[in-house]
């Protein structure tokens, strides 16, 4: 799971000097009080951009708060200007300079200024909320009334891909300060931001309930093209009910259907199907105090060769793809499909024999009630259990409630686990946490110095400049991680979004799922 509860890039142009108008595309103006009803499965905690890091929060935050940069539609290969009208990364990759557009206004009609940008980004970094790590080591400064500089101590080529994340939405600093916002851990603005809007986005919050429903209304003072829908109702609904609702016309969008649930839809509905950016994977602890079995690299090799990947894809359904590595296919550095491992039972038995382990038994933990893009982890775990039995490995399944399983995972208590990871931002640098001495690696007892060649490859990938060089560096990290790491990437489940044919402009995005403001009316 990612730091955003379960805790959703790319090709960095050699010259990141771009000048353009705000991203977004044409929209049908709101008329006649049009209402859009969207059903999704909530993992919602807050509407405060400085604290949110859940998928539902990012989805809502994208509609309410504008960011300096954005992406066009579902394309995450190139950041484009939004509140900034241009941006440039220095040749050494340490300084990102942004020129602000003129005319941007907050929902109360007040102008958006460079001071608002400095306050918002500094608040995000220093109040130590879930997404604060995105700006670790980045200094934010105003050069003049229309120029912002972000300065990093080390080359930071990922920064232009981080800025589009809705958690970096720009707040109306005066309003936020009046309601307790500060640039340190004493900030108390969350309660206000959960009930009102202090942004400049195309929508404002009308009502907000983390358990049931969120209602957005069109921002009447929005400086850009008005959204097509005057009102958007976002409801917390389980997948089976989402299917019924969209079929009956009670909703116009269902975001969380599995591949099987999205089949055989009537002609009045449209199915948008693509591989999601979530990667489901197995992990095996390297902590010998937890398991002398899984800490044996040859055991992991046996697992990697023993899994029936094609069988797992059949379970996952149409639109799912095998994951050759831990970086999803949409991001730079992802390995090509032809490098994905194939099942090799004989090779798996040979690796197990080489491990010296005799008829090993391991415990595989996974969250019992969690679904990934509508796909339950239970049948995947059962299939892995059956696959490894053929190799000579006994797997005892240990499903547990999400809170229990997540605690064991985060606290490094799992022998083996079945989890998934989505991108924090569409850049491969977010996946360096899987290396020794990093967040996920440490959870498995994989400490700094455990694989010096892999760690050196990771350090190089984090700082190298240029799209071709970055692609090569992250592919190298992937290959080394697959060869010696404690992970077995399995698949990317399909993202199935069902909409009424009257809804246009929908494009899946790996970070915020859907840009509500881009949805139009036929």
C-alpha positions as CSV (number, residue, x, y, z in Angstrom):
1,X,0.0,0.0,0.0
2,X,1.1,3.5,-0.7
3,X,1.5,6.2,2.0
4,X,-2.1,7.4,1.0
5,X,-3.7,4.8,3.2
6,X,-3.0,1.7,1.3
7,X,-1.8,3.3,0.9
8,X,-1.2,6.7,-8.4
9,X,5.9,9.3,-14.7
10,X,7.2,10.0,-16.6
11,X,9.0,11.1,-19.7
12,X,10.9,14.1,-18.5
13,X,11.6,16.2,-21.5
14,X,15.2,17.1,-21.9
15,X,14.2,20.8,-21.8
16,X,11.3,21.3,-19.4
17,X,10.7,24.8,-20.7
18,X,7.1,24.9,-21.7
19,X,4.7,27.8,-22.2
20,X,1.0,27.2,-22.7
21,X,-2.4,28.1,-21.4
22,X,-4.0,26.2,-18.6
23,X,-4.6,22.6,-19.2
24,X,-8.1,21.2,-19.5
25,X,-9.9,21.0,-22.8
26,X,-13.3,22.4,-23.8
27,X,-16.3,21.8,-21.7
28,X,-20.0,22.2,-22.2
29,X,-21.2,25.1,-20.1
30,X,-23.5,24.3,-17.2
31,X,-27.1,24.7,-18.0
32,X,-30.5,23.9,-16.4
33,X,-28.9,22.9,-13.1
34,X,-27.5,19.6,-14.5
35,X,-26.6,17.1,-11.8
36,X,-24.1,14.3,-12.1
37,X,-24.2,11.3,-9.7
38,X,-21.0,9.3,-9.3
39,X,-20.8,6.1,-7.3
40,X,-17.5,5.0,-5.9
41,X,-16.1,3.2,-2.9
42,X,-14.8,5.7,-0.3
43,X,-11.5,5.7,1.4
44,X,-12.1,9.3,2.3
45,X,-10.6,11.0,5.4
46,X,-10.4,14.7,4.7
47,X,-10.9,17.4,2.1
48,X,-7.8,19.4,3.4
49,X,-5.3,19.2,0.5
50,X,-2.4,19.3,3.0
51,X,-3.6,16.2,4.8
52,X,-5.4,14.1,2.1
53,X,-3.7,11.2,0.5
54,X,-6.5,8.8,-0.2
55,X,-7.8,8.0,-3.7
56,X,-11.3,9.5,-3.1
57,X,-9.7,12.6,-1.6
58,X,-7.5,13.2,-4.6
59,X,-10.5,12.7,-6.9
60,X,-12.4,15.4,-5.0
61,X,-9.4,17.6,-4.5
62,X,-8.7,17.8,-8.2
63,X,-12.2,19.4,-8.7
64,X,-11.8,21.9,-5.9
65,X,-8.2,23.0,-5.9
66,X,-6.1,24.1,-8.8
67,X,-2.4,23.2,-9.0
68,X,0.6,24.9,-10.6
69,X,0.9,22.1,-13.2
70,X,-1.4,19.4,-14.4
71,X,-1.8,16.6,-17.0
72,X,-4.0,16.6,-20.0
73,X,-6.7,14.0,-19.8
74,X,-5.2,10.6,-18.9
75,X,-1.7,11.4,-20.3
76,X,0.9,11.4,-17.6
77,X,3.9,11.5,-19.9
78,X,4.2,15.3,-19.8
79,X,3.2,17.9,-17.2
80,X,1.6,21.0,-18.6
81,X,0.9,24.5,-17.1
82,X,-2.2,25.2,-15.0
83,X,-1.9,28.0,-12.5
84,X,1.6,28.4,-13.9
85,X,1.7,29.7,-17.4
86,X,5.3,28.3,-17.9
87,X,7.9,26.4,-16.1
88,X,11.6,25.4,-16.5
89,X,13.8,23.0,-14.8
90,X,17.5,24.0,-14.5
91,X,20.1,22.0,-16.3
92,X,21.3,20.5,-13.0
93,X,17.8,19.5,-12.1
94,X,17.9,21.5,-8.8
95,X,15.8,24.6,-9.5
96,X,12.3,24.6,-11.0
97,X,11.1,28.1,-12.0
98,X,7.4,28.8,-12.6
99,X,5.8,31.9,-14.0
100,X,2.2,32.4,-12.7
101,X,-0.7,33.1,-15.0
102,X,-2.7,36.2,-14.5
103,X,-6.4,36.4,-13.8
104,X,-6.8,33.3,-11.6
105,X,-9.3,33.8,-8.7
106,X,-10.4,31.9,-5.7
107,X,-14.0,30.9,-5.1
108,X,-14.6,34.1,-3.1
109,X,-13.5,36.2,-6.1
110,X,-10.2,37.3,-4.6
111,X,-7.1,37.1,-6.8
112,X,-4.7,34.2,-6.5
113,X,-1.1,35.5,-5.8
114,X,2.4,34.2,-5.5
115,X,2.1,34.6,-1.7
116,X,-0.8,32.1,-1.7
117,X,1.4,29.7,-3.6
118,X,4.3,30.1,-1.2
119,X,2.0,29.7,1.8
120,X,0.2,26.6,0.4
121,X,3.3,24.7,-0.5
122,X,5.2,25.6,2.7
123,X,2.2,24.5,4.7
124,X,2.0,21.2,2.9
125,X,5.7,20.6,3.6
126,X,6.0,21.7,7.2
127,X,2.8,20.7,8.9
128,X,3.8,17.1,8.5
129,X,0.6,15.6,7.0
130,X,0.5,12.4,5.0
131,X,1.7,14.1,1.7
132,X,4.4,16.3,3.3
133,X,7.1,14.0,2.1
134,X,6.5,15.1,-1.5
135,X,8.3,18.3,-0.9
136,X,10.9,17.1,1.5
137,X,14.1,19.2,1.0
138,X,12.4,21.6,-1.4
139,X,12.6,25.3,-0.6
140,X,9.7,27.5,-1.9
141,X,10.3,31.1,-2.6
142,X,8.8,34.1,-4.4
143,X,11.2,35.9,-6.8
144,X,8.6,38.5,-7.7
145,X,4.9,38.8,-7.9
146,X,4.6,36.3,-10.8
147,X,7.6,34.0,-10.3
148,X,8.0,31.1,-7.9
149,X,11.2,29.0,-7.5
150,X,11.4,25.5,-6.0
151,X,14.9,24.6,-5.1
152,X,16.2,21.1,-4.1
153,X,19.6,20.2,-2.6
154,X,19.9,17.3,-5.0
155,X,18.7,17.0,-8.6
156,X,15.0,16.5,-8.5
157,X,13.7,15.7,-12.0
158,X,10.5,14.2,-10.5
159,X,9.3,17.6,-9.2
160,X,7.3,18.7,-12.3
161,X,5.4,15.3,-12.1
162,X,4.7,15.8,-8.4
163,X,3.2,19.3,-8.7
164,X,0.0,18.2,-10.5
165,X,-1.0,16.1,-7.4
166,X,-4.1,17.6,-5.9
167,X,-2.5,17.6,-2.5
168,X,-0.4,20.5,-3.8
169,X,-3.6,22.5,-4.5
170,X,-3.3,26.2,-3.8
171,X,-5.2,27.6,-0.9
172,X,-6.6,31.1,-0.4
173,X,-4.0,31.9,2.3
174,X,-5.9,34.8,3.9
175,X,-9.1,32.7,4.3
176,X,-7.2,29.6,5.5
177,X,-5.2,31.6,8.1
178,X,-8.5,33.1,9.5
179,X,-9.5,29.5,10.2
180,X,-6.4,28.2,11.8
181,X,-4.0,27.5,8.9
182,X,-0.3,27.7,9.7
183,X,2.9,26.5,8.2
184,X,3.8,24.1,11.0
185,X,2.3,21.2,12.9
186,X,0.1,23.5,14.9
187,X,-2.2,24.0,11.9
188,X,-5.9,23.7,12.8
189,X,-7.6,24.5,9.5
190,X,-8.8,20.9,8.6
191,X,-12.2,21.3,10.2
192,X,-12.9,24.4,8.2
193,X,-11.6,22.9,4.9
194,X,-13.8,19.9,5.4
195,X,-16.9,22.1,5.3
196,X,-16.0,24.9,2.9
197,X,-13.7,25.6,-0.1
198,X,-10.6,27.8,-0.1
199,X,-9.5,26.9,-3.6
200,X,-9.7,28.2,-7.1
201,X,-11.0,25.0,-8.8
202,X,-14.1,24.6,-11.0
203,X,-16.1,23.3,-8.1
204,X,-16.7,24.1,-4.4
205,X,-17.7,21.9,-1.6
206,X,-21.4,22.0,-0.8
207,X,-21.5,19.2,1.8
208,X,-18.9,16.7,2.9
209,X,-19.4,13.4,4.8
210,X,-16.5,11.0,4.9
211,X,-18.8,8.0,5.2
212,X,-21.7,8.6,2.9
213,X,-21.7,11.4,0.4
214,X,-19.9,14.5,-0.9
215,X,-21.8,17.2,-2.9
216,X,-19.9,19.7,-5.1
217,X,-21.3,22.7,-6.8
218,X,-20.0,24.7,-9.8
219,X,-17.7,27.6,-8.7
220,X,-19.6,30.6,-10.0
221,X,-16.5,32.7,-9.9
222,X,-14.3,30.2,-11.7
223,X,-11.9,32.0,-14.0
224,X,-11.7,29.2,-16.6
225,X,-14.2,27.4,-18.7
226,X,-17.2,26.5,-16.6
227,X,-17.9,22.8,-15.9
228,X,-20.8,21.0,-17.6
229,X,-22.5,20.0,-14.4
230,X,-23.8,22.5,-11.9
231,X,-24.0,19.9,-9.1
232,X,-22.0,16.6,-8.6
233,X,-23.1,14.1,-6.0
234,X,-20.4,11.6,-5.1
235,X,-21.7,8.6,-3.1
236,X,-20.1,5.8,-1.1
237,X,-21.5,2.6,-2.6
238,X,-20.2,-1.0,-2.7
239,X,-19.3,-2.3,-6.2
240,X,-22.4,-4.6,-6.6
241,X,-24.7,-1.7,-5.8
242,X,-22.8,0.6,-8.1
243,X,-23.6,-1.8,-10.9
244,X,-27.3,-1.8,-10.1
245,X,-27.5,1.9,-9.7
246,X,-25.8,2.8,-13.1
247,X,-28.0,0.2,-14.9
248,X,-31.2,1.7,-13.4
249,X,-30.1,5.2,-14.2
250,X,-29.8,6.2,-10.5
251,X,-26.3,7.2,-11.2
252,X,-24.4,8.2,-14.3
253,X,-20.9,7.0,-13.3
254,X,-19.7,3.8,-11.5
255,X,-16.0,3.9,-10.8
256,X,-15.2,0.6,-9.0
257,X,-16.6,-2.4,-11.0
258,X,-14.6,-5.5,-11.5
259,X,-14.0,-6.9,-15.0
260,X,-16.8,-9.4,-14.5
261,X,-19.2,-6.8,-13.1
262,X,-18.6,-4.5,-16.1
263,X,-19.5,-7.2,-18.6
264,X,-22.8,-7.3,-20.6
265,X,-23.8,-3.7,-20.0
266,X,-26.8,-2.4,-21.9
267,X,-26.4,-0.1,-24.9
268,X,-27.4,2.9,-22.8
269,X,-24.0,2.5,-20.9
270,X,-20.4,2.9,-21.9
271,X,-17.5,0.9,-20.4
272,X,-14.1,2.5,-20.3
273,X,-11.6,-0.3,-19.6
274,X,-7.9,0.0,-19.1
275,X,-5.2,-1.5,-17.0
276,X,-5.1,0.4,-13.7
277,X,-1.8,1.8,-12.3
278,X,-2.2,-0.4,-9.2
279,X,0.3,-3.3,-9.0
280,X,-0.6,-6.3,-7.0
281,X,2.4,-8.2,-5.6
282,X,3.7,-10.7,-3.2
283,X,6.3,-9.8,-0.6
284,X,8.5,-12.0,1.5
285,X,10.3,-10.8,4.6
286,X,14.1,-10.7,4.7
287,X,14.0,-10.5,8.5
288,X,15.4,-13.8,9.8
289,X,13.8,-13.3,13.2
290,X,10.4,-13.4,11.4
291,X,11.2,-16.2,8.9
292,X,14.3,-18.2,8.1
293,X,12.3,-19.5,5.1
294,X,11.4,-16.4,3.2
295,X,14.6,-14.6,4.0
296,X,16.3,-17.2,1.8
297,X,16.7,-15.6,-1.7
298,X,16.3,-19.0,-3.4
299,X,12.9,-19.4,-1.8
300,X,11.8,-16.2,-3.4
301,X,13.2,-17.4,-6.7
302,X,11.1,-20.6,-6.3
303,X,8.0,-18.5,-5.7
304,X,8.6,-16.2,-8.7
305,X,9.0,-19.2,-11.0
306,X,6.2,-21.2,-9.4
307,X,3.4,-18.7,-9.8
308,X,0.9,-19.2,-12.7
309,X,0.7,-15.6,-14.0
310,X,-1.7,-16.5,-16.8
311,X,-4.1,-18.2,-14.4
312,X,-4.1,-15.1,-12.2
313,X,-4.9,-12.9,-15.2
314,X,-7.9,-15.1,-15.9
315,X,-9.1,-14.5,-12.4
316,X,-8.6,-10.8,-12.7
317,X,-10.6,-10.5,-15.9
318,X,-10.5,-8.6,-19.1
319,X,-8.4,-5.5,-19.2
320,X,-5.9,-6.8,-16.6
321,X,-2.2,-7.2,-17.5
322,X,0.7,-9.0,-16.0
323,X,3.2,-6.7,-14.2
324,X,6.8,-7.4,-15.3
325,X,8.0,-5.3,-12.4
326,X,6.8,-3.1,-9.5
327,X,6.5,0.0,-11.7
328,X,3.2,0.0,-13.6
329,X,3.0,0.1,-17.4
330,X,1.9,3.8,-17.5
331,X,5.1,5.1,-16.0
332,X,8.6,5.6,-17.3
333,X,10.9,2.8,-16.2
334,X,8.3,0.1,-16.5
335,X,9.6,-3.1,-18.1
336,X,8.2,-4.2,-21.4
337,X,5.6,-7.0,-21.4
338,X,8.0,-9.4,-23.0
339,X,10.2,-9.3,-19.9
340,X,7.5,-10.5,-17.6
341,X,8.3,-13.9,-16.0
342,X,6.6,-17.1,-17.1
343,X,5.7,-20.1,-15.0
344,X,8.6,-22.6,-14.8
345,X,7.6,-25.4,-12.3
346,X,10.8,-27.3,-13.0
347,X,12.9,-24.2,-12.4
348,X,10.9,-23.4,-9.2
349,X,11.6,-26.9,-7.8
350,X,15.3,-26.6,-8.7
351,X,15.5,-23.2,-6.9
352,X,13.7,-24.7,-3.8
353,X,16.1,-27.6,-3.8
354,X,19.1,-25.1,-4.0
355,X,17.6,-23.2,-1.0
356,X,18.2,-26.2,1.2
357,X,14.7,-25.9,2.6
358,X,12.7,-29.2,3.0
359,X,8.9,-29.0,2.5
360,X,8.7,-25.4,3.8
361,X,5.5,-24.0,5.2
362,X,4.8,-20.2,5.1
363,X,2.0,-18.0,6.2
364,X,0.5,-15.6,3.6
365,X,-1.4,-12.6,5.0
366,X,-3.7,-10.3,3.1
367,X,-6.6,-7.9,3.9
368,X,-9.8,-10.0,3.8
369,X,-12.3,-7.3,2.8
370,X,-10.1,-5.2,0.5
371,X,-10.8,-5.1,-3.2
372,X,-8.5,-3.5,-5.8
373,X,-10.4,-2.1,-8.7
374,X,-13.3,-4.3,-7.7
375,X,-11.0,-7.4,-7.5
376,X,-10.9,-9.3,-4.3
377,X,-7.5,-10.5,-3.1
378,X,-8.9,-13.8,-1.7
379,X,-9.1,-15.8,-5.0
380,X,-5.6,-14.5,-5.9
381,X,-4.3,-15.8,-2.6
382,X,-6.0,-19.1,-3.1
383,X,-4.6,-19.5,-6.6
384,X,-1.0,-18.7,-5.4
385,X,-1.5,-21.3,-2.6
386,X,-2.4,-23.9,-5.2
387,X,0.4,-22.9,-7.5
388,X,3.1,-23.2,-4.8
389,X,1.8,-26.5,-3.5
390,X,2.8,-28.0,-6.9
391,X,6.3,-26.7,-6.3
392,X,6.6,-28.2,-2.8
393,X,5.7,-25.1,-0.8
394,X,2.8,-25.2,1.7
395,X,1.1,-21.8,2.0
396,X,-1.2,-21.2,5.0
397,X,-3.6,-18.4,4.2
398,X,-4.1,-15.8,6.9
399,X,-6.8,-13.3,5.9
400,X,-7.4,-10.5,8.3
401,X,-9.3,-7.2,8.5
402,X,-7.6,-4.4,6.7
403,X,-6.6,-2.6,9.9
404,X,-5.0,-5.7,11.3
405,X,-3.3,-6.8,8.1
406,X,-2.0,-3.3,7.5
407,X,-0.5,-3.0,10.9
408,X,1.3,-6.3,10.5
409,X,2.6,-5.2,7.1
410,X,3.7,-1.7,8.2
411,X,5.3,-3.0,11.4
412,X,7.3,-5.7,9.6
413,X,5.5,-8.7,11.2
414,X,4.4,-10.5,8.0
415,X,6.2,-13.6,6.8
416,X,4.6,-13.2,3.4
417,X,2.0,-10.7,2.2
418,X,-0.3,-10.0,-0.7
419,X,-0.7,-6.3,-1.3
420,X,-0.9,-3.6,-3.9
421,X,0.8,-0.3,-4.6
422,X,-0.5,2.7,-6.6
423,X,1.6,5.7,-7.7
424,X,1.9,8.6,-5.3
425,X,2.7,10.7,-8.3
426,X,3.2,9.5,-11.9
427,X,7.0,9.3,-11.7
428,X,9.1,6.2,-11.1
429,X,11.0,7.8,-8.3
430,X,8.1,6.9,-6.0
431,X,9.0,3.3,-6.4
432,X,12.5,3.6,-4.9
433,X,10.8,2.9,-1.6
434,X,11.0,-0.8,-2.4
435,X,14.8,-0.8,-2.2
436,X,16.9,-1.8,0.8
437,X,16.9,0.8,3.5
438,X,13.8,2.5,2.1
439,X,10.2,2.5,3.4
440,X,8.9,-0.8,2.1
441,X,12.3,-2.5,2.2
442,X,12.7,-1.7,5.9
443,X,9.3,-3.2,6.5
444,X,10.7,-6.5,5.3
445,X,13.9,-6.2,7.3
446,X,15.8,-5.3,4.1
447,X,18.3,-2.8,5.4
448,X,20.8,-0.4,3.8
449,X,23.8,-2.3,2.6
450,X,21.9,-5.5,1.8
451,X,22.3,-5.1,-2.0
452,X,24.9,-2.4,-2.7
453,X,24.6,-2.7,-6.5
454,X,20.8,-2.3,-6.4
455,X,21.1,0.6,-4.0
456,X,23.7,2.4,-6.2
457,X,21.4,1.9,-9.2
458,X,18.6,3.5,-7.2
459,X,20.7,6.5,-6.2
460,X,21.6,7.0,-9.9
461,X,18.0,6.7,-11.1
462,X,16.9,9.3,-8.5
463,X,19.2,12.0,-9.8
464,X,19.8,11.4,-13.5
465,X,18.4,14.0,-15.9
466,X,16.8,13.5,-19.3
467,X,14.0,11.2,-20.3
468,X,16.1,8.5,-22.1
469,X,18.6,8.4,-19.3
470,X,15.9,8.1,-16.7
471,X,14.1,5.4,-18.6
472,X,17.3,3.3,-18.8
473,X,18.2,3.9,-15.2
474,X,14.8,2.8,-13.8
475,X,14.7,-0.2,-16.1
476,X,18.0,-1.2,-14.6
477,X,16.6,-0.8,-11.1
478,X,13.6,-3.0,-12.1
479,X,15.8,-5.7,-13.5
480,X,18.1,-5.8,-10.4
481,X,15.0,-5.7,-8.1
482,X,13.5,-8.7,-9.9
483,X,16.7,-10.6,-9.8
484,X,17.4,-10.2,-6.1
485,X,14.5,-8.5,-4.3
486,X,11.9,-9.9,-1.9
487,X,9.0,-9.1,-4.2
488,X,7.0,-10.9,-6.8
489,X,5.0,-8.5,-9.0
490,X,1.8,-10.2,-10.2
491,X,-0.6,-8.1,-12.2
492,X,-2.3,-4.7,-12.8
493,X,-6.0,-5.2,-12.4
494,X,-8.3,-3.5,-14.9
495,X,-9.9,-0.2,-14.2
496,X,-13.5,-0.4,-15.3
497,X,-15.5,2.8,-15.4
498,X,-19.1,2.6,-16.5
499,X,-20.9,5.7,-17.6
500,X,-24.2,6.7,-19.1
501,X,-23.7,7.5,-22.8
502,X,-24.8,11.0,-22.0
503,X,-21.5,11.5,-20.1
504,X,-18.6,12.5,-22.3
505,X,-14.9,13.3,-21.9
506,X,-14.1,10.6,-19.3
507,X,-10.5,9.6,-19.2
508,X,-8.9,7.4,-16.5
509,X,-6.0,9.0,-14.7
510,X,-3.5,7.0,-12.5
511,X,-3.5,9.6,-9.7
512,X,-7.0,11.2,-9.5
513,X,-8.9,8.6,-11.4
514,X,-11.2,11.0,-13.2
515,X,-11.2,14.8,-13.6
516,X,-14.8,15.7,-12.8
517,X,-14.5,19.0,-14.5
518,X,-13.6,17.4,-17.8
519,X,-16.8,15.5,-17.9
520,X,-19.3,16.8,-20.5
521,X,-22.9,16.3,-21.5
522,X,-23.9,14.7,-24.9
